[in-house]
Short mmCIF file of N, CA and C in Angstrom, two decimals:
data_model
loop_
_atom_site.label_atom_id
_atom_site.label_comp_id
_atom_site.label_asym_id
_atom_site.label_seq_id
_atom_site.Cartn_x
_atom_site.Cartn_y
_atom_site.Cartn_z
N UNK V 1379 2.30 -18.97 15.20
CA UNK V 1379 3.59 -19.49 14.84
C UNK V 1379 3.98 -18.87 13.51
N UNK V 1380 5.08 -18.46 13.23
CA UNK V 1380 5.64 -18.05 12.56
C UNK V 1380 7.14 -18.41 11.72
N UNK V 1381 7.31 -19.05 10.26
CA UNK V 1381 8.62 -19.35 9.78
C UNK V 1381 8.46 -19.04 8.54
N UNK V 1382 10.06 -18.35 9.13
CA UNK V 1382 10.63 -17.40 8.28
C UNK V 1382 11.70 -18.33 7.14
N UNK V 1383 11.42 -18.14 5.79
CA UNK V 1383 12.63 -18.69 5.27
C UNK V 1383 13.60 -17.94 4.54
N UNK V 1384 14.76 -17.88 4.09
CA UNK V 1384 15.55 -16.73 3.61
C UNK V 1384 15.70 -17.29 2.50
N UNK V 1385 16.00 -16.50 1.29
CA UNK V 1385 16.04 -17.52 -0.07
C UNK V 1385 17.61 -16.67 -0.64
N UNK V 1386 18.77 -17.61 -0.52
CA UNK V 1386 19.76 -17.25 -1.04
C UNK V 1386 19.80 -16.86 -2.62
N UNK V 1387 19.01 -17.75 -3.28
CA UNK V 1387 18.76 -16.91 -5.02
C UNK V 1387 18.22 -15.52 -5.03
N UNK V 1388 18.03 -15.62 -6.03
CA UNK V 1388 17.89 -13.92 -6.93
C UNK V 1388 16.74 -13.78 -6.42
N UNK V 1389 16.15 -12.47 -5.94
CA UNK V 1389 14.89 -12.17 -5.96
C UNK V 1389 13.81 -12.38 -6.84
N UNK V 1390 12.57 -12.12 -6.56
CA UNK V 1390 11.33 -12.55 -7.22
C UNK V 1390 11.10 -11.33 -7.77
N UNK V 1391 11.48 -11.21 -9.08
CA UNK V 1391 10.60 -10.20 -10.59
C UNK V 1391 9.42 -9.79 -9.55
N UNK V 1392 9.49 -8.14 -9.63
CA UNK V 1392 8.52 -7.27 -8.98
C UNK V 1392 7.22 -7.76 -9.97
N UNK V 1393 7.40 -8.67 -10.96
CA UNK V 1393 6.38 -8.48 -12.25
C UNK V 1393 5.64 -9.78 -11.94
N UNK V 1394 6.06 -10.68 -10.79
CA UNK V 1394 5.78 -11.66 -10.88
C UNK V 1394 5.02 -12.19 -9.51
N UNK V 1395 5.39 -11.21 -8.62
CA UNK V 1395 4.93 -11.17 -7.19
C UNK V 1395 3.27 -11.42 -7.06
N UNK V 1396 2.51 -10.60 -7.71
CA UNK V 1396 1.06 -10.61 -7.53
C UNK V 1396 0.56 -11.77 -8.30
N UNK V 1397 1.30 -12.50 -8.94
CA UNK V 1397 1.16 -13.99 -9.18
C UNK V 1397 1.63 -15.23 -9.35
N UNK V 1398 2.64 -15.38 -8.62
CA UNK V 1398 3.13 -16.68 -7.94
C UNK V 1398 2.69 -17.59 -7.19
N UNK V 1399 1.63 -17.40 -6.95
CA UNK V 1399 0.56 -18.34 -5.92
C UNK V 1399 -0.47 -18.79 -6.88
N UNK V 1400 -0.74 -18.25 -7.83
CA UNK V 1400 -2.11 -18.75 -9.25
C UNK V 1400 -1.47 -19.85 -9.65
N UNK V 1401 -2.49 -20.61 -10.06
CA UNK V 1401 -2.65 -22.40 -10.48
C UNK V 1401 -1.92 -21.89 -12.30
N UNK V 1402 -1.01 -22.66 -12.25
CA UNK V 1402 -0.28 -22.97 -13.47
C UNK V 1402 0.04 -21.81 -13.58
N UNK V 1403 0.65 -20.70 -13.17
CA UNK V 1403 1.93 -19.85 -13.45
C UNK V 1403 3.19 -20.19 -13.12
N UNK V 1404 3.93 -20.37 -14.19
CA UNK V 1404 5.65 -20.59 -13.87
C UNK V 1404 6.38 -19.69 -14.91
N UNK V 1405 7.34 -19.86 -14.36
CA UNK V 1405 8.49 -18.87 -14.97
C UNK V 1405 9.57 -19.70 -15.72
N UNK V 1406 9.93 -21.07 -15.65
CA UNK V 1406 10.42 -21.90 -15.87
C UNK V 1406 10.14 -22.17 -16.77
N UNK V 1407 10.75 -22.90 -17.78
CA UNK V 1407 10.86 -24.37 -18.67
C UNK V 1407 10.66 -25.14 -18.36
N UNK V 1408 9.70 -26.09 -18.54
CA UNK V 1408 8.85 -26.79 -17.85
C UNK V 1408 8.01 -27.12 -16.57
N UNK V 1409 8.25 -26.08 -16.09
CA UNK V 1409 7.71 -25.98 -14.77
C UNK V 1409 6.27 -26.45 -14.99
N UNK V 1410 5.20 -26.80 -14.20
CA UNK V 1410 4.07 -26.96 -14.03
C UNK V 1410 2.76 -25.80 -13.27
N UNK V 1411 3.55 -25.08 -12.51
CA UNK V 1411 3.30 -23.72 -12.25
C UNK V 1411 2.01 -24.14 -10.38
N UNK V 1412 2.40 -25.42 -10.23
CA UNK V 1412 1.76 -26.00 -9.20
C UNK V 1412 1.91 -25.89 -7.74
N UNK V 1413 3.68 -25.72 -7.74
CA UNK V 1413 3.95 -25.94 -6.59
C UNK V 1413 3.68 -24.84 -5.64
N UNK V 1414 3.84 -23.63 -6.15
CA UNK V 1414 3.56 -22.46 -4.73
C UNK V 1414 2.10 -22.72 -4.17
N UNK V 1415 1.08 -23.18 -5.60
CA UNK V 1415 -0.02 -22.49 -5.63
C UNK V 1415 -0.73 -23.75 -4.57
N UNK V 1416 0.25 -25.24 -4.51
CA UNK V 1416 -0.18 -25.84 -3.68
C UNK V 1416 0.17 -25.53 -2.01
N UNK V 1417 1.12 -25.35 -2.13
CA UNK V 1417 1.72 -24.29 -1.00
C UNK V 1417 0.68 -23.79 -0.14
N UNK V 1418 0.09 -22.68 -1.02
CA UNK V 1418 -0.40 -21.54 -0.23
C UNK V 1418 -1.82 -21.87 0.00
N UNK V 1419 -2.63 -23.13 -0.73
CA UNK V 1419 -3.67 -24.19 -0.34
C UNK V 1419 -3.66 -24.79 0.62
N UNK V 1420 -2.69 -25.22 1.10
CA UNK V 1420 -1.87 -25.63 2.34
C UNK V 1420 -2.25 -24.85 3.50
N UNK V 1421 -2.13 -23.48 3.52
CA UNK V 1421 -1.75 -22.59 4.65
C UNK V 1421 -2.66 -22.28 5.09
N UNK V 1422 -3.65 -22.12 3.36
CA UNK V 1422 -5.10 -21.32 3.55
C UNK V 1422 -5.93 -22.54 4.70
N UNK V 1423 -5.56 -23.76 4.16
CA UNK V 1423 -6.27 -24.91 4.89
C UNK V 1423 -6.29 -25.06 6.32
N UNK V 1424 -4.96 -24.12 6.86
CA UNK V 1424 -4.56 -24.83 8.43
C UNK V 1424 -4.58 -23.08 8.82
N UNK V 1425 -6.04 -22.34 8.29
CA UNK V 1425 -5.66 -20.34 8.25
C UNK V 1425 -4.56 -19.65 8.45
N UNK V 1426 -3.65 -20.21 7.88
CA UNK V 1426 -2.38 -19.79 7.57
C UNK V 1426 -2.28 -18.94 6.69
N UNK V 1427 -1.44 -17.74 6.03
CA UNK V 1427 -0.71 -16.92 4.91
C UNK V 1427 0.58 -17.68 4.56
N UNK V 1428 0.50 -18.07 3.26
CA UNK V 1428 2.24 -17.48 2.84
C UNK V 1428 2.45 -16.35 2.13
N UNK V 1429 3.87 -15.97 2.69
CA UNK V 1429 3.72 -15.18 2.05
C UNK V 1429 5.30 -14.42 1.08
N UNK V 1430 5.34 -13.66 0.13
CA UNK V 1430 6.86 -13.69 0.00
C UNK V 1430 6.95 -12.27 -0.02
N UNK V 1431 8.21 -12.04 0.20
CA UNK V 1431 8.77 -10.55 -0.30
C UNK V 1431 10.05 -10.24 -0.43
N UNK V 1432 10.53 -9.18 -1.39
CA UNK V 1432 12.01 -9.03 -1.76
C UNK V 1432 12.73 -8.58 -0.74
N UNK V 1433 13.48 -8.37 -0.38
CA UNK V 1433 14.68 -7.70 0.92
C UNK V 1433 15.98 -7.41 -0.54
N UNK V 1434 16.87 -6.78 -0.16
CA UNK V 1434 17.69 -6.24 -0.72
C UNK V 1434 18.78 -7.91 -1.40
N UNK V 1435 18.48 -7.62 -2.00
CA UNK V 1435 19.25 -8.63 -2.58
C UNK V 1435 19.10 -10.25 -2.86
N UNK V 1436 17.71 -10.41 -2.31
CA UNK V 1436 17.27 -11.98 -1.88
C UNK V 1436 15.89 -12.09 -1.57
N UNK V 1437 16.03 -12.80 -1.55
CA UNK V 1437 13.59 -13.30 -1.02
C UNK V 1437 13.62 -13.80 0.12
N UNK V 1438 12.90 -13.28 0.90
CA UNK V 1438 11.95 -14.30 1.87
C UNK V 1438 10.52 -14.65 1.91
N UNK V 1439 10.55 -15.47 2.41
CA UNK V 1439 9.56 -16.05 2.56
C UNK V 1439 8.74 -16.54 3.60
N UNK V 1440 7.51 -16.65 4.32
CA UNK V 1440 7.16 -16.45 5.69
C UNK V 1440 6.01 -17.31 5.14
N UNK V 1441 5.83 -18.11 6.56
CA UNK V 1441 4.36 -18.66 6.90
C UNK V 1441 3.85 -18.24 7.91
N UNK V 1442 2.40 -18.01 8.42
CA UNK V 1442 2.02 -17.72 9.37
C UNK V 1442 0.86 -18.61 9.45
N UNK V 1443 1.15 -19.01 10.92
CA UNK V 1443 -0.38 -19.98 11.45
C UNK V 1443 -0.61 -19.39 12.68
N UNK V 1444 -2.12 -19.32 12.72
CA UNK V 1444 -2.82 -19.41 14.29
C UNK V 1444 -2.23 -20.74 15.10
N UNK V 1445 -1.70 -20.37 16.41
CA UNK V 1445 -1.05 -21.09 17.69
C UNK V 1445 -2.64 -21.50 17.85
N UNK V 1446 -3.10 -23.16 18.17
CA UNK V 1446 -3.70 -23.78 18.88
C UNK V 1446 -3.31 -24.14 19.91
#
């Protein structure tokens, strides 16, 4: 199974890609830097990927799970 999400904001900083999923990285003001990294704990749990990448102008974003 596979979902796809499209992210109408600004793309994800090429600078920031190889760590957006690490425990307490944010980019924000006050952010907590928790939420992707719980995310992708999530996916790993059910052998899932998330995963993101830039497209021209916008982000997506994808999950992938093994079909039981």
């Amino acid at each position: 199974m596979r979902v796809r999400v499209a992210n109408t904001g600004p793309p994800v900083p090429e600078e920031d890609l190889e760590r957006i999923f690490d425990p307490f990285y944010t980019t924000k003001d006050g952010g907590t830097g928790l939420g992707l990294s719980i995310c992708s704990r999530i996916a790993d749990e059910h052998e899932g990927v998330l995963t993101v990448r830039n497209l021209p102008g916008e982000g997506a974003w994808s999950f992938l799970s093994p079909c039981r």
